[in-house]
Coordinates of C-alpha atoms in Angstrom, one line a residue:
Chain Q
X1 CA -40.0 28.7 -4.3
X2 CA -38.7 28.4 -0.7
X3 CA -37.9 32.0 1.0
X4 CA -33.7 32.6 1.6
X5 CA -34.6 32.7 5.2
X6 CA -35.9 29.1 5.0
X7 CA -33.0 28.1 2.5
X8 CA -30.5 29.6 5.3
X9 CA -32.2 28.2 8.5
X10 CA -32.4 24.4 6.4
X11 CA -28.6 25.0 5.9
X12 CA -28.1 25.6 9.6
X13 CA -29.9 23.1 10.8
X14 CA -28.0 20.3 7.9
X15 CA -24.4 21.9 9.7
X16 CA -25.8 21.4 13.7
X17 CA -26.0 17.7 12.8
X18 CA -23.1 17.3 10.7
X19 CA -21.1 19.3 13.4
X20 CA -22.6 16.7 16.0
X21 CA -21.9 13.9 13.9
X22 CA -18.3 14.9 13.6
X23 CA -18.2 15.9 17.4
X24 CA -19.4 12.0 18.5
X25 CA -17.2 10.5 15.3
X26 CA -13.9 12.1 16.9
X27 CA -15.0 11.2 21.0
X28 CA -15.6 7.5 19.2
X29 CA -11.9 7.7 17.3
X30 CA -12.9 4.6 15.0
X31 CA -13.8 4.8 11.6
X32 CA -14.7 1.1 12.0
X33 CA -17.2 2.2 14.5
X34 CA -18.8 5.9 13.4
X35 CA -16.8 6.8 10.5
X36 CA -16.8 11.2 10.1
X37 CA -19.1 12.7 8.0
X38 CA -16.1 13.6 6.2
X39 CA -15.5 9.9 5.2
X40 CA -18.9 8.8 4.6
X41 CA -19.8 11.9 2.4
X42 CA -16.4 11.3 0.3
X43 CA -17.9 7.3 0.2
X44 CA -21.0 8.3 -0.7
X45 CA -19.5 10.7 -4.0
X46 CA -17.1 7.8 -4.9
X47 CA -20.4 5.4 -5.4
X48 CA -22.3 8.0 -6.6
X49 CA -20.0 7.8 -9.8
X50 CA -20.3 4.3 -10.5
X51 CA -23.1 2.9 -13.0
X52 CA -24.1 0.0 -10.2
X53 CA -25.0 2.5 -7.8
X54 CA -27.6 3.7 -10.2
X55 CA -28.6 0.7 -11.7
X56 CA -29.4 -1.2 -7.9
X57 CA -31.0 2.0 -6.6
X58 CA -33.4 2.4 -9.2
X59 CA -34.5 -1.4 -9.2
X60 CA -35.0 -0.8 -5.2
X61 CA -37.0 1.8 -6.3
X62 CA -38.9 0.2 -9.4
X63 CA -39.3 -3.1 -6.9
X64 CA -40.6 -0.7 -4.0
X65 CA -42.8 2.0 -5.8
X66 CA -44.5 -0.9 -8.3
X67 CA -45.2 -2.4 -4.7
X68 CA -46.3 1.0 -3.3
X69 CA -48.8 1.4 -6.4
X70 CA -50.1 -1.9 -6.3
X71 CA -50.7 -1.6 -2.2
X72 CA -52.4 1.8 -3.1
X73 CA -54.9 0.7 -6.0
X74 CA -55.6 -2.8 -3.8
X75 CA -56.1 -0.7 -0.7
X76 CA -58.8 1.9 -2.3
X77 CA -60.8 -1.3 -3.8
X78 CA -60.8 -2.9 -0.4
X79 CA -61.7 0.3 0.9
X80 CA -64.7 0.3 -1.7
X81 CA -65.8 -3.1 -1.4
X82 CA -66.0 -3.1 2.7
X83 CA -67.5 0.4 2.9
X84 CA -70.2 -0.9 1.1
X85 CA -70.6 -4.5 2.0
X86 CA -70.7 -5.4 5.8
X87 CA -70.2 -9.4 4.6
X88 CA -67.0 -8.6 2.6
X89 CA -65.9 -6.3 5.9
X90 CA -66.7 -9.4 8.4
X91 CA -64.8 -11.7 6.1
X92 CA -62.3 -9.2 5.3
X93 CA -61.0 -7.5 8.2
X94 CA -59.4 -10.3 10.0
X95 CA -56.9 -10.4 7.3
X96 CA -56.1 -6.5 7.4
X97 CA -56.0 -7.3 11.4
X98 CA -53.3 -10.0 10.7
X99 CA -51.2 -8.0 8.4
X100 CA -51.4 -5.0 10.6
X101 CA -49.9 -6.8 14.3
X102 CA -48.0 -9.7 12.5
X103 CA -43.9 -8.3 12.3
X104 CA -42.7 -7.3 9.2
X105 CA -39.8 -10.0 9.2
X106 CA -42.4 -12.7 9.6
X107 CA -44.0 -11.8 6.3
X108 CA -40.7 -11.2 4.8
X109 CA -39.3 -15.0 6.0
X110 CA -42.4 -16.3 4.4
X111 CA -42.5 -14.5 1.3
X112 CA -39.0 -16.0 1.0
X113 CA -40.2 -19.5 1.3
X114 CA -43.0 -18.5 -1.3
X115 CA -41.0 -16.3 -3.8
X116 CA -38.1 -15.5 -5.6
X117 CA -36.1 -13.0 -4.2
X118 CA -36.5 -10.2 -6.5
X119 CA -40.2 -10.0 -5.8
X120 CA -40.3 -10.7 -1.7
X121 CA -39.5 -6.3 -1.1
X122 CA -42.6 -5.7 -4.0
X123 CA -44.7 -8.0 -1.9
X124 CA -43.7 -6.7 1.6
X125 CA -44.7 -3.2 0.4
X126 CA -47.8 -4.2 -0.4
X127 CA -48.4 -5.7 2.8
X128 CA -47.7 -2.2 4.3
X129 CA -49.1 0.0 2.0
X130 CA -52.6 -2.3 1.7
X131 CA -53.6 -2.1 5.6
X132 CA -52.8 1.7 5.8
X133 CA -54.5 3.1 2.7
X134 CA -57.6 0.7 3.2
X135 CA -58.5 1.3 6.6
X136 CA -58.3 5.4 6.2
X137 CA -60.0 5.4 2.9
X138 CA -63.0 3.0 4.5
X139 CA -63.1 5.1 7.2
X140 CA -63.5 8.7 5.6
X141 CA -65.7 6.7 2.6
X142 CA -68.1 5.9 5.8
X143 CA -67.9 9.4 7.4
X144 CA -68.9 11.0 4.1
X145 CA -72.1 13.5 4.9
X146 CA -75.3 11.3 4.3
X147 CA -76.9 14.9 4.1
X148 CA -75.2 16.1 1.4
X149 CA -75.4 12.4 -1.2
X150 CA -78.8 12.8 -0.1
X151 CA -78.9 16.4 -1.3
X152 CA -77.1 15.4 -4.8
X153 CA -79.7 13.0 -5.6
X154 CA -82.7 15.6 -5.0
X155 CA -80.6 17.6 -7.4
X156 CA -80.6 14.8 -10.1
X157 CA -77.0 14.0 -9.8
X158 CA -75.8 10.6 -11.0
X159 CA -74.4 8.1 -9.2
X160 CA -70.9 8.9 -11.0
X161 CA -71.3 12.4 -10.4
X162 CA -72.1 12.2 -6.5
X163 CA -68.6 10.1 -6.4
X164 CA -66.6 12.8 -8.2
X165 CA -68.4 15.6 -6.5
X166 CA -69.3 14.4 -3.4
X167 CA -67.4 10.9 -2.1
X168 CA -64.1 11.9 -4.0
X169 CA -63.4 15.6 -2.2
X170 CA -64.7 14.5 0.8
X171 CA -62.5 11.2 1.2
X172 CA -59.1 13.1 -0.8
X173 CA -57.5 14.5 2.5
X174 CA -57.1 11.0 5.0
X175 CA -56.6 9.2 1.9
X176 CA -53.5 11.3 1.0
X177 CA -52.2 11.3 4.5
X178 CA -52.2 7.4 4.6
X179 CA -51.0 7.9 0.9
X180 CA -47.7 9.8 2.7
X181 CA -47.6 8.0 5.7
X182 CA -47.1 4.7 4.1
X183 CA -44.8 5.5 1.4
X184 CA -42.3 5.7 4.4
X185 CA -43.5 2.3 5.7
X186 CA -43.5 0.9 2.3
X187 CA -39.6 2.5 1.5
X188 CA -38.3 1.2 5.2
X189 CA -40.0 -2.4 5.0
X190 CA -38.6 -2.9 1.2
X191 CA -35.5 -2.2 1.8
X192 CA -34.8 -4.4 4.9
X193 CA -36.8 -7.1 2.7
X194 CA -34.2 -6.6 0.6
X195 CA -31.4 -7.3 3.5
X196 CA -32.9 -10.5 4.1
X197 CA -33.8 -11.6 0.8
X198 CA -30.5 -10.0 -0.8
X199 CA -31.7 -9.4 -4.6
X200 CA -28.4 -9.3 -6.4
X201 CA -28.8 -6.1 -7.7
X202 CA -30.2 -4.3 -4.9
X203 CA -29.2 -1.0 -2.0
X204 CA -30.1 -3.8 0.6
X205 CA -27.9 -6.2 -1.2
X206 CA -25.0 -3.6 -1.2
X207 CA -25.8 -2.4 2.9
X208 CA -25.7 -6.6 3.2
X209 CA -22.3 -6.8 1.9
X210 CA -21.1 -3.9 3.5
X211 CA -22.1 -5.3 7.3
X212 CA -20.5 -8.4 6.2
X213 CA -17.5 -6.9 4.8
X214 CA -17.7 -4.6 8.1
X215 CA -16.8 -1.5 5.9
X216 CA -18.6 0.8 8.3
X217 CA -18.2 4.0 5.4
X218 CA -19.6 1.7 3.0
X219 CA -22.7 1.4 5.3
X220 CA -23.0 4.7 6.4
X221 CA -23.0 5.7 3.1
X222 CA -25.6 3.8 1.6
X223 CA -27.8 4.6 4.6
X224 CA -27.0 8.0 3.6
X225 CA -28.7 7.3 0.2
X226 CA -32.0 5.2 1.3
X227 CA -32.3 8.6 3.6
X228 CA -32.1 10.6 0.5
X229 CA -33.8 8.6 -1.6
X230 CA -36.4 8.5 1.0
X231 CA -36.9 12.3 1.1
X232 CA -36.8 12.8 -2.8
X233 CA -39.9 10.2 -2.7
X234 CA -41.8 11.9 -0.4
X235 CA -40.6 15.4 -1.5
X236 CA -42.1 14.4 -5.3
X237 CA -45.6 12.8 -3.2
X238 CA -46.3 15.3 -1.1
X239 CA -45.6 17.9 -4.3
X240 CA -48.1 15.4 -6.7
X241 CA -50.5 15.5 -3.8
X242 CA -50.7 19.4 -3.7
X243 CA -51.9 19.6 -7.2
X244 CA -54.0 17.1 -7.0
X245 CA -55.9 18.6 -3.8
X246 CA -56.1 22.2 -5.9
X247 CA -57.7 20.0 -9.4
X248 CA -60.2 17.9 -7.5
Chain O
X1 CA -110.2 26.8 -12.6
X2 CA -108.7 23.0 -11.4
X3 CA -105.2 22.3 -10.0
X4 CA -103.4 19.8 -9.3
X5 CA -103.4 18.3 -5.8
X6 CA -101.2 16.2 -3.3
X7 CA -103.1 14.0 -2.2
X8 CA -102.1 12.1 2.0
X9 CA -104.5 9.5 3.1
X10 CA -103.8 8.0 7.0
X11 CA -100.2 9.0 6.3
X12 CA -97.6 7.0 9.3
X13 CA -94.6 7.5 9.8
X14 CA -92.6 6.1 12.7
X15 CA -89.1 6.6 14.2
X16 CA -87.7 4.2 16.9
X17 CA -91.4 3.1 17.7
X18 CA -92.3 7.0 18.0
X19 CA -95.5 8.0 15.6
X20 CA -94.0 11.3 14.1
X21 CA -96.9 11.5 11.6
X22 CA -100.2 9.5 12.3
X23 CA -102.9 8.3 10.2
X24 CA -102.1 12.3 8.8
X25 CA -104.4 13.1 6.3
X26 CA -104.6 16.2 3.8
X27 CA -104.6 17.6 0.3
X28 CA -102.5 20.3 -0.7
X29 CA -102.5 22.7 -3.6
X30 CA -99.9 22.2 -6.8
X31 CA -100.4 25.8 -7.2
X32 CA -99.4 29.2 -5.2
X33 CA -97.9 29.0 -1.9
X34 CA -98.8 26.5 1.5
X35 CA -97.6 27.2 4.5
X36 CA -97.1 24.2 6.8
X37 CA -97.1 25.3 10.4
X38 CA -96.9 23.3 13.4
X39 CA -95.0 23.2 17.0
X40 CA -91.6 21.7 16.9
X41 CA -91.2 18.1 16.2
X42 CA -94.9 17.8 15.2
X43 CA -93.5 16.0 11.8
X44 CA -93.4 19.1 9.5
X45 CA -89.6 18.2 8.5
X46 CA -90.8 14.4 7.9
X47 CA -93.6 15.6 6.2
X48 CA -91.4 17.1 3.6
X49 CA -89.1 14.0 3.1
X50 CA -92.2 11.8 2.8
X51 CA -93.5 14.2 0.1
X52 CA -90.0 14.2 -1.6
X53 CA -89.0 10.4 -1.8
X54 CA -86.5 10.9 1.1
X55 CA -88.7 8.6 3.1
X56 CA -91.6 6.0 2.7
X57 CA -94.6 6.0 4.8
X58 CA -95.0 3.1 7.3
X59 CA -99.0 2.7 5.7
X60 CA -101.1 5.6 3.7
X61 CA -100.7 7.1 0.6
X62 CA -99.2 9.6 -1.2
X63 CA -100.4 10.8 -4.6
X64 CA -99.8 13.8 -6.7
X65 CA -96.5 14.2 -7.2
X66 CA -95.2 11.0 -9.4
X67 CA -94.1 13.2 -11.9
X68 CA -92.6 15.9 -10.7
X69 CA -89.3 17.4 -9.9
X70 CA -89.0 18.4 -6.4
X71 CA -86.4 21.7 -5.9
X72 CA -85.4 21.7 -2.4
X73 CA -83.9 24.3 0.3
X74 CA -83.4 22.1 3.2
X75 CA -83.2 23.0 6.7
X76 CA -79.6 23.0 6.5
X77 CA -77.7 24.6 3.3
X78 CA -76.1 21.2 2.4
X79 CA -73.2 23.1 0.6
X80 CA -70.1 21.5 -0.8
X81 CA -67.3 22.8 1.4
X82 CA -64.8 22.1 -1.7
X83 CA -66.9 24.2 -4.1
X84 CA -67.5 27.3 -5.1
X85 CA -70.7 29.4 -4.8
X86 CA -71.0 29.7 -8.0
X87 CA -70.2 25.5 -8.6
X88 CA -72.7 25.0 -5.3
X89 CA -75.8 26.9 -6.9
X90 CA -74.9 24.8 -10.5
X91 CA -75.1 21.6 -9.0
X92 CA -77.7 19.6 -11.0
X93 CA -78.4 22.7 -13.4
X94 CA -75.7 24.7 -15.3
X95 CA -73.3 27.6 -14.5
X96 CA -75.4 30.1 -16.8
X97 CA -78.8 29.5 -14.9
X98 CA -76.7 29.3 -11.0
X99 CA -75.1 32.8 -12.2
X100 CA -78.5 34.2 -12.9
X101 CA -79.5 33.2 -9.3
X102 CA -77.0 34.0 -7.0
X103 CA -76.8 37.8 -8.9
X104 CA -80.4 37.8 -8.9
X105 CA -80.0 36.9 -4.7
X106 CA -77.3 39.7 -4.6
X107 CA -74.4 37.3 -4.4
X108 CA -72.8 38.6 -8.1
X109 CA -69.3 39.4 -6.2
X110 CA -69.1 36.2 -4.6
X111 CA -69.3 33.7 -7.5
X112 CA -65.8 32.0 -6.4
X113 CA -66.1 31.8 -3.0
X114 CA -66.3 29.2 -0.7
X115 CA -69.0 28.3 2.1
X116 CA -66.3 29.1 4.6
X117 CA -65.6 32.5 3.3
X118 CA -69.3 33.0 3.4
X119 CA -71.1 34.2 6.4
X120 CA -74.0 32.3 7.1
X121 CA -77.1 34.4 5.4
X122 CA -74.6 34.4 2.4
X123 CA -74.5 30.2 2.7
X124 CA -78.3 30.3 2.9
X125 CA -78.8 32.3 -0.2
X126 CA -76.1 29.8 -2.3
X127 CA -78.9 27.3 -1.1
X128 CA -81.6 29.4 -2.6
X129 CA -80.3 29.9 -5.6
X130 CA -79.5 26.1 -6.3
X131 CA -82.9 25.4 -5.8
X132 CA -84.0 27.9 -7.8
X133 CA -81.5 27.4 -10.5
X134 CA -82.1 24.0 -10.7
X135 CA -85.9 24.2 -12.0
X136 CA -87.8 22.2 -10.6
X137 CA -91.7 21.8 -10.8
X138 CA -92.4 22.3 -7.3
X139 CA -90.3 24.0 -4.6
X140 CA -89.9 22.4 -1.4
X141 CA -88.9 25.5 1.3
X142 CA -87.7 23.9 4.9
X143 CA -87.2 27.1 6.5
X144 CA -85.7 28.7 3.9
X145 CA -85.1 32.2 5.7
X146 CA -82.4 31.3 8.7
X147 CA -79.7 33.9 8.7
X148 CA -81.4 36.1 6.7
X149 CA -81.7 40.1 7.2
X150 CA -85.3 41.7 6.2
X151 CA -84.2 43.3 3.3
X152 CA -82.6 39.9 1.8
X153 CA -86.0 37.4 2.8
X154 CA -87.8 39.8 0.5
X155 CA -85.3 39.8 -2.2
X156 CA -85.7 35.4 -1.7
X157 CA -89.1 35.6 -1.5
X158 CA -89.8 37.4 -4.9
X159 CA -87.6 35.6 -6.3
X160 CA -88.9 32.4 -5.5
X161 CA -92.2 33.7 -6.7
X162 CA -91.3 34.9 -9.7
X163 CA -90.0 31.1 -10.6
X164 CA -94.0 30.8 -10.7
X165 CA -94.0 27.1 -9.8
X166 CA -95.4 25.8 -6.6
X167 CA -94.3 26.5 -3.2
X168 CA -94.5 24.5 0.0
X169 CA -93.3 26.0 2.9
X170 CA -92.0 25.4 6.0
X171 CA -92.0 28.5 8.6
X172 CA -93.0 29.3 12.2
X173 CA -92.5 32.8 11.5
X174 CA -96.2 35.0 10.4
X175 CA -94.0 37.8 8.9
X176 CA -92.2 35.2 6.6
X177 CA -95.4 33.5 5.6
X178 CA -96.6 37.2 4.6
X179 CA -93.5 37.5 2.1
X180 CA -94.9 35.0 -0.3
X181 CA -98.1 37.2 -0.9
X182 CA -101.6 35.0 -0.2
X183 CA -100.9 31.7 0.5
X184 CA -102.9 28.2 1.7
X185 CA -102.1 26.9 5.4
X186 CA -101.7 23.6 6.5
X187 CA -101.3 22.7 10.2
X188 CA -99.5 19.4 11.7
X189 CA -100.3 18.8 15.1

C-alpha cells in the first residue's frame, strides 16, 4: 500500500499540472484550441457513461495486448533460436534490423495494403514488441555465466533444470524491462495504427473523428483516456512482473 | 591391498597454441587424499577439467574414472546469486542432505540466505557443502580453502574426510595439505 505522504505528494504533483493546464488554457482563450481541464474532464465523464466508450476501448485493448502477447512469445523464440544458432542469427537479424529503423507508418501503410483493418494495430504491435523483447532476451541468454551451466552439469542437473535454474533467473530481469518498455511502444504504435487504419469500433477511430469533426474536447478527452489506459497497463505489468521476479 | 587408479599417459593439452599440459604422464590413487602442487599456471586447474570431462586432451589418455561421479569445489564458488544457501548446497542432491552439510559446515543460521548476504568464507563453505552434499564418488578440491579462517579449514577438512571417498586436491599452501591427515603428492611442472 502506498504511504499518505506518497498519496499526498502524487495529488500535488496531478494539481501543478492541472493548475498549468488551466493557466496556458485561459492565456490561449479558445476552447477550439486548448480546451480547460475543466471541459475536457467534464468530456471525458460524459463518454465515460456511454456503452461505446467501453466497448471501442476494450477492442483497442484486446487488438493491442493479443498483439503485445503474440510479439512477446515470437520475440523469446527468436531470442532462443538465434542464441543458439549463429545460421538462424546471420539469416535472421537483417529482418529485426529492418523492423527496428523502418518508421512505424511505413509498416502501418503496408499492413493496410495487406490486411483488413481490424488486424493492421495487432500486427504493428507485433512489429514493436518482436524487435524489443528478442534482442534483450538474446542478449542476456548469451551473457548467461558459462561457469555456472558448467557447474550444473557437474552437479547432474538436466538440461530442463539448468534452464529453470540457471538460464531462466539469470535472463528474467532484461527480459522484463524490454517486457515494460515495449508495452508502451506497442500501446503508442497501435493506437496511431488505428488512426490510419480507422477500425470502426476503435479509440483511434473516435480521436479520427474527433480531429475531423475539430471538437478539440472530444480529442483531449480521449487522449486523456489512451493516457490512462496506458498507465493502468503498465501499472498491472509492472505489478505481474514483481511476483513473478519473487516466484522464479 | 589394491585401489583403483587414474591412470594419464602423454596427457596434452593446448590453449591458443600454448602447451598447458605436455606429454603429462601419471597415476593417481582412487583412495585417500593427493595433493597436486605446482607453480601457477603449470596446468593444475586444467588438469582437473581434463580429469572431470570439462575438457578433452589434445592426444593421451585418461583412464580410471569412466564410472564415477566427480563432486567438485571449483576455484570459484559458482553460486546461484537468485538462490538460497540452503537451495545452493541442494543443487543436484536434496534439501535434507544440503541441510546436513551446511550445519555440519556451521552455516545452520544461514539456510535462507543469499550469496550476497554472505561474506565470502561463508560463500566458500555453501560450495563445500554442495559438493559434499551431492555424493559423489570422488571429490575434486580446486582450492577449496579461499576465505577461510583456521578454525573453519579444519572444520572443512574433516568433514570432507569423513565423506570417506577420494580426494584430489588442489593447494599451494603446506599447512592446508596437513589438514587432510597423510596424503599422496603429485607435482605438475
Amino acid at each position: 500500500m502506498p504511504s499518505k505522504r506518497k498519496l499526498y505528494q502524487t495529488a500535488l504533483i496531478a494539481l501543478i499540472y492541472l493548475l498549468v493546464w488551466e493557466a496556458v488554457s485561459l492565456l490561449v482563450g479558445k476552447e477550439l484550441l486548448l480546451p480547460s481541464p475543466f471541459s475536457t474532464l467534464s468530456r471525458l465523464a460524459v463518454l465515460l457513461t456511454k456503452a461505446e466508450t467501453w466497448l471501442f476501448s476494450g477492442l483497442t485493448l484486446l487488438r493491442i495486448m493479443t498483439g503485445y502477447a503474440i510479439g512477446v512469445i515470437s520475440g523469446v523464440l527468436l531470442a532462443v533460436l538465434t542464441s543458439r544458432s549463429q545460421f538462424a542469427e546471420a539469416l535472421l537479424s537483417p529482418l529485426r534490423a529492418i523492423v527496428k529503423a523502418s518508421p512505424v507508418t511505413s509498416f502501418i501503410l503496408l499492413a493496410l495494403l495487406w490486411l483488413s483493418s481490424d488486424m493492421v494495430p495487432l500486427v504493428i504491435s507485433i512489429l514493436m514488441v518482436v524487435p524489443m523483447v528478442w534482442t534483450a532476451t538474446a542478449e542476456a541468454i548469451l551473457q548467461t555465466d558459462i561457469r555456472l551451466i558448467e557447474m550444473g552439469k557437474m552437479f547432474g542437473l538436466t538440461r530442463w533444470q539448468i534452464v529453470k535454474k540457471i538460464f531462466v533467473p539469470s535472463v528474467l530481469p532484461q527480459f522484463l524491462a524490454a517486457c515494460t518498455t515495449s508495452l508502451g511502444f506497442a500501446w503508442k504504435s497501435g493506437v496511431a495504427a488505428e488512426i490510419i487504419a480507422l477500425p470502426k469500433q476503435s479509440i483511434g477511430y473516435m480521436l479520427y473523428q474527433s480531429k475531423l469533426r475539430i471538437e478539440t474536447t472530444d480529442l483531449f478527452a480521449w487522449t486523456l483516456m489512451i493516457v490512462a489506459l496506458s498507465m493502468l497497463l503498465e501499472w498491472l505489468l509492472v505489478r505481474g512482473m514483481r511476483r513473478i521476479r519473487h516466484d522464479a | 591391498m589394491m585401489h583403483d587408479v587414474i591412470s594419464l599417459k602423454n596427457v596434452t593439452k593446448t590453449f591458443g597454441g600454448h602447451a598447458v599440459l605436455n606429454n603429462f604422464s601419471a597415476e593417481i590413487p582412487l583412495c585417500g587424499v593427493t595433493v597436486f602442487r605446482g607453480a601457477s599456471g603449470a596446468g593444475k586447474t586444467t588438469l582437473f577439467r581434463l580429469l572431470m570431462g570439462l575438457e578433452k586432451p589434445d592426444s593421451g589418455e585418461i583412464c580410471g574414472l569412466e564410472d564415477k561421479k566427480p563432486a567438485v569445489v571449483f576455484q570459484e564458488d559458482r553460486l546461484l546469486p537468485w538462490s538460497t544457501a540452503l537451495e545452493n548446497a541442494a543443487t543436484g542432491s536434496d534439501e535434507s542432505r544440503a541441510r546436513e552439510a551446511l550445519v555440519r559446515l556451521g552455516l545452520g543460521d544461514n539456510l535462507c540466505q543469499l550469496p550476497r548476504e554472505l561474506s565470502g568464507g561463508m560463500n566458500r563453505r555453501v560450495a563445500i557443502a554442495r559438493a559434499l552434499a551431492y555424493g559423489g564418488d570422488v571429490l575434486f578440491l580446486d582450492e577449496p580453502f579461499t576465505g577461510l579462517d583456521e578454525e573453519n579449514k579444519k572444520i572443512a577438512a574433516d568433514a570432507m574426510r569423513e565423506a570417506n571417498i577420494p580426494i584430489l586436491v588442489i593447494t599451494h599452501d603446506d599447512a592446508e595439505a596437513d589438514l587432510f591427515g597423510a596424503f599422496c603428492e603429485i607435482r605438475i611442472d
